[in-house]
């Protein structure tokens, strides 16, 4: 191997670029196969042109911000509620026995099943959509917090008992930090789910600004280039948030001795 | 008269557009010009548009009517029949004109030229949506049934992809059909534009029966606005502007223009809010179809769903009685 | 069992005030664990009386139930038969009066050394700077100055053990249970900490019970050395150490006692099943 | 003694388990009787039961259920197995992580619905396509959970494996698997939930049969009782599958002290 | 450093066959850890030569880097400066030739005692019954018969340590590194295991390096005792023990050396920063 190539190939950044570039190349290849393929696989050059256009007009940014806002509020509200419920279920057998069955059953009901009832209770505005996003973030955080709390080693709980921690202290010094790795995994899930739920609900019921709406309109117009840009934008922005949380996680879990 | 009304809620199909909510059809004009808002304001009533996403208009509006969270709604034919057959009563206040076209598209290379050629083939059709009815009337006219085909239940986006990929032999579409045709991916072999086949997909203004009965004066104001909008749109000089407004739905103006061009129904006549025999016939058919397809358990008497008095009054008030020609022989109006 | 406990507690409640602080009475204590589906007796017929302010060392073969005994006394486990009574009250749960240094250090991996130590003060109502002062003082005591902000995984085995000792000492419990607290320490550090333990014990006149495998250490610190037997864990012998504190390590008495105890420990065990 | 105790506790817990579903059922019935909501929208449990029996008699429910369960199981099994393998690979190998993680984390954030046109081009409109969508929904949460779980294995465990130069199979079976059981099972449970959801969406957008299709048609027809049958059914099935995971977990982490 | 390593490895490769098995050379070894953002030198300028088949004991203050040294020798960490060369090859990773008993036992909580011990044989190509035989034999060796099917959390501290010893011994490594392997054991068990270690060592003529805080133990077992200093960890002294094995614990020479080493360890340390 050439000497200059080796460090390049080792760089994390470049390694990470291999697959995306390969995907783009493959995409381009497919798009050149014919009319039919270029219907869904729009040529890269065309996409790029539309991207510049969307950026210049500010459309992309505007819709992106709207989606971000919904997703962020959903993640925050749903996530906090999830941590609370999951922590409660994990820490108390009684709560687990009481809430658990209902939660696990309801959790499996697809959101579409709830739509008539949600519409019935909360009408047709922005709130039901926020609720859907909240639920998307809620489930993984309940599950992961629960699991995190349950997997805290008995010996640490015993230390808490010896030091006579009150409920709050137990929560703050033992349960939360002990469950933190798992909670952070839950946040990672919740991040993606709430993001997906935001876009998905916009796609299905959008009437206002948002990437999903933009995509929906573009789909109606058969502007597959815009659809692809939206998909890529959704992915990339989601990835950006993922990186942010990953960084936060690394800081919060600095006490861990892992690989 | 009844208790005091503070707000009138009208559900209408809406699209996200440039970061704002855009309405379609008459609502776009009414909302854009602020007509209804002003008129209601004079009565001390607030107007609230309730946007419903295009993907689930029927179900959302029906639920909203049942829940009394809206007073009026502009939406399709089949859902209102379903709603009424389930005991939630609504009234057709202002007919929506002659309606939108439904198209049958086949892949570019297909040899099929009529629906009969497609017998036994695979057709993409989104079940339960308003255009299903138009399509079944086509089948009926040709002595065919849905069960003569392999129906692939696909939403319009998936249907377009499936047609492009050659996974289906035909695709029942709205004006998106032109997008496929323009790209050379599909060919339109039939549409409701054809002269002898007036089975366009309808959408009209409906009002909750309770509300209309208790507050006819408010219903009148609303009807006035819709008739006025129909009149405004139907004038040739406003056609371009209307198409521009409608393009907010994402459908490019070119497809919209194609949708309206070459139709057996002229532009002006297309928007006539007429309670004519064709309308009554249409709804009878819808109810019959719904019953046959077991979408409902008992068919409502559709003629009783029409409340023509508001349109009549509106035409008079707006002095449009002769605009669309002589008032047609009205069907038995409700009550 | 609950009913019995109630009566016992009531009985002792009445005498509670009369008994001075830190007096421990263990009567007919036995404890079983389920191992592989069957109950195995780990402690059997333990009777111990410890007067307040005494220093008791426990030595015994590996697996004889020393740690189990300490767990019971500190109140972490109430599934036993017999009575453990502290100052006239039956022990039913933990208390800040009883501190313990676990055999495995059990520092919370997510807290730094100083946070771990400070945690022992969390349940106390002290001003923050007083808490900080005490923590710093105890970090210095176990010679971890400079490592206050370090996480447990960055500590050596001995350092972690010292941090655990600091955590147990910092809230000055009336009874301190130490489970091989100095096991992982080098001779110098060990001697220093023995001296500190003794100083603290004499200063607070607290009751201390220390498990150790170092007979010399047991004798140097203890007023009494309890020698245990394994399977099931029983008390084999109780050796009084009739010397004043602080003691001279080279004392002849200590050496004689040491040989005696070592003999005791190294003869064939008298367990009923003869294993080990 | 403690044995009897734990038996009693088990029974008590089982009894408690029924409390919340029963409460829900009761309040539902009460809300219907009190007429809090229009009867067309909040149908009573009795009506739902009737609708259920009706659908069963027609055989309609069975065929929908069979279609959905087939898609769910095939998609979930394929997706979660791949996700598990992929997550473990990324967790164990730095190079694999560096290469795959950006694309993985980008794709993870994109709703399946957005891929439908591309998936149709690639997989047609038959069962494969639906199964692929479900598999995708299960793949990502499971892969992420497995990856995070493997990354979270304490260094000390891995060091022991290194010292004894455990061959990969032994390493996976003896260390990676047991060390990651709870978090991976949580991932599987999440993945299952996602699969259900996406399946129903997919059936709604592009299917002729299945519980999702049944619910959507029920909604279109304003038959909320049919929708509720779907809701109850998905809930009960999901709950049963979830219980399965719990039992599995209990068996796999027997070593843990509780 | 990679290039250097390559050259060094090449150089030693050539001599590999000439050097007998288990010869360890450490040259100019130093190791730093990052603590709180800054690099702290933990080991500095360590030079050690250990001939094959020798038993070397290491004693030194808590935190002086003994465990770190063993980690490096076993090949778990390659972020160091200097060379560690085994039988002519630079150590770059672990090998079945090198076994270790960690200071914390590191049994896998989800495996029973026998599974934990059996794990050490997973990479060996032995018939299953031979593996089972060896495992059973080593369980008996550390006196855990009857506990084969028990999970680690059901063991006492000393029992877990013994299981860890069994795991390290079961695949008969050429070099065995022991990090305070007997620290948590009572006197009797300890003496027994010392004897077993010695027997195994003499039988296999393997090289053993043992960290211990018990100077007597270090001298009783070791051909050589390395005394370390803290901050940074350095070698302070190397004491040869010129006695044949097996030895008499009461030997005058041993006692004299013990006093000498204890003196060495208990005088004020000569660390440059004077801490500890
Ligand atoms: N949680 C448990 N479940 C089952 N058995 C246990 C449990 N804890 C301890 N044991 C058993 O109880 C016995 C005594 O254990 P204990 O830890 O009290 O011994 P010890 O005297 O402290 O020994 P060491 O000196 O080795 O620490 C051992 O045989 C052990 O196997
Ligand atoms: N992972 C780590 N990160 C940072 N510092 C570490 C790490 N591991 C060890 N150290 C530091 O290295 C020094 C030496 O640790 P080591 O474990 O080698 O000591 P030791 O000689 O084995 O002590 P002991 O006798 O107490 O076990 C200590 O000061 C410790 O704080
Ligand atoms: Mg113990
Ligand atoms: Mg060490």
Short mmCIF file of C-alpha atoms and ligand atoms in Angstrom, two decimals, chain C residues 155-159 184, chain E residues 61-68 70 102-104 179-180 211 213, ligand 4:
data_model
loop_
_atom_site.label_atom_id
_atom_site.label_comp_id
_atom_site.label_asym_id
_atom_site.label_seq_id
_atom_site.Cartn_x
_atom_site.Cartn_y
_atom_site.Cartn_z
CA UNK C 155 -7.62 3.96 41.21
CA UNK C 156 -5.41 1.05 42.14
CA UNK C 157 -6.93 -1.72 44.23
CA UNK C 158 -5.45 -0.43 47.45
CA UNK C 159 -6.46 3.13 46.72
CA UNK C 184 -5.09 -4.91 49.78
CA UNK E 61 3.36 0.75 48.29
CA UNK E 62 -0.26 0.94 47.24
CA UNK E 63 -0.64 2.69 43.91
CA UNK E 64 3.00 2.37 42.86
CA UNK E 65 2.12 0.68 39.58
CA UNK E 66 2.43 -3.02 40.32
CA UNK E 67 -0.85 -3.92 38.69
CA UNK E 68 -0.06 -1.63 35.81
CA UNK E 70 1.48 -6.82 35.20
CA UNK E 102 -6.30 -10.11 38.40
CA UNK E 103 -6.37 -8.18 41.64
CA UNK E 104 -10.16 -8.06 41.47
CA UNK E 179 -1.72 -9.81 41.42
CA UNK E 180 -2.14 -10.28 45.16
CA UNK E 211 2.57 -9.07 43.50
CA UNK E 213 1.83 -7.15 50.27
MG1 LIG F 4 -2.78 -3.35 42.21
#
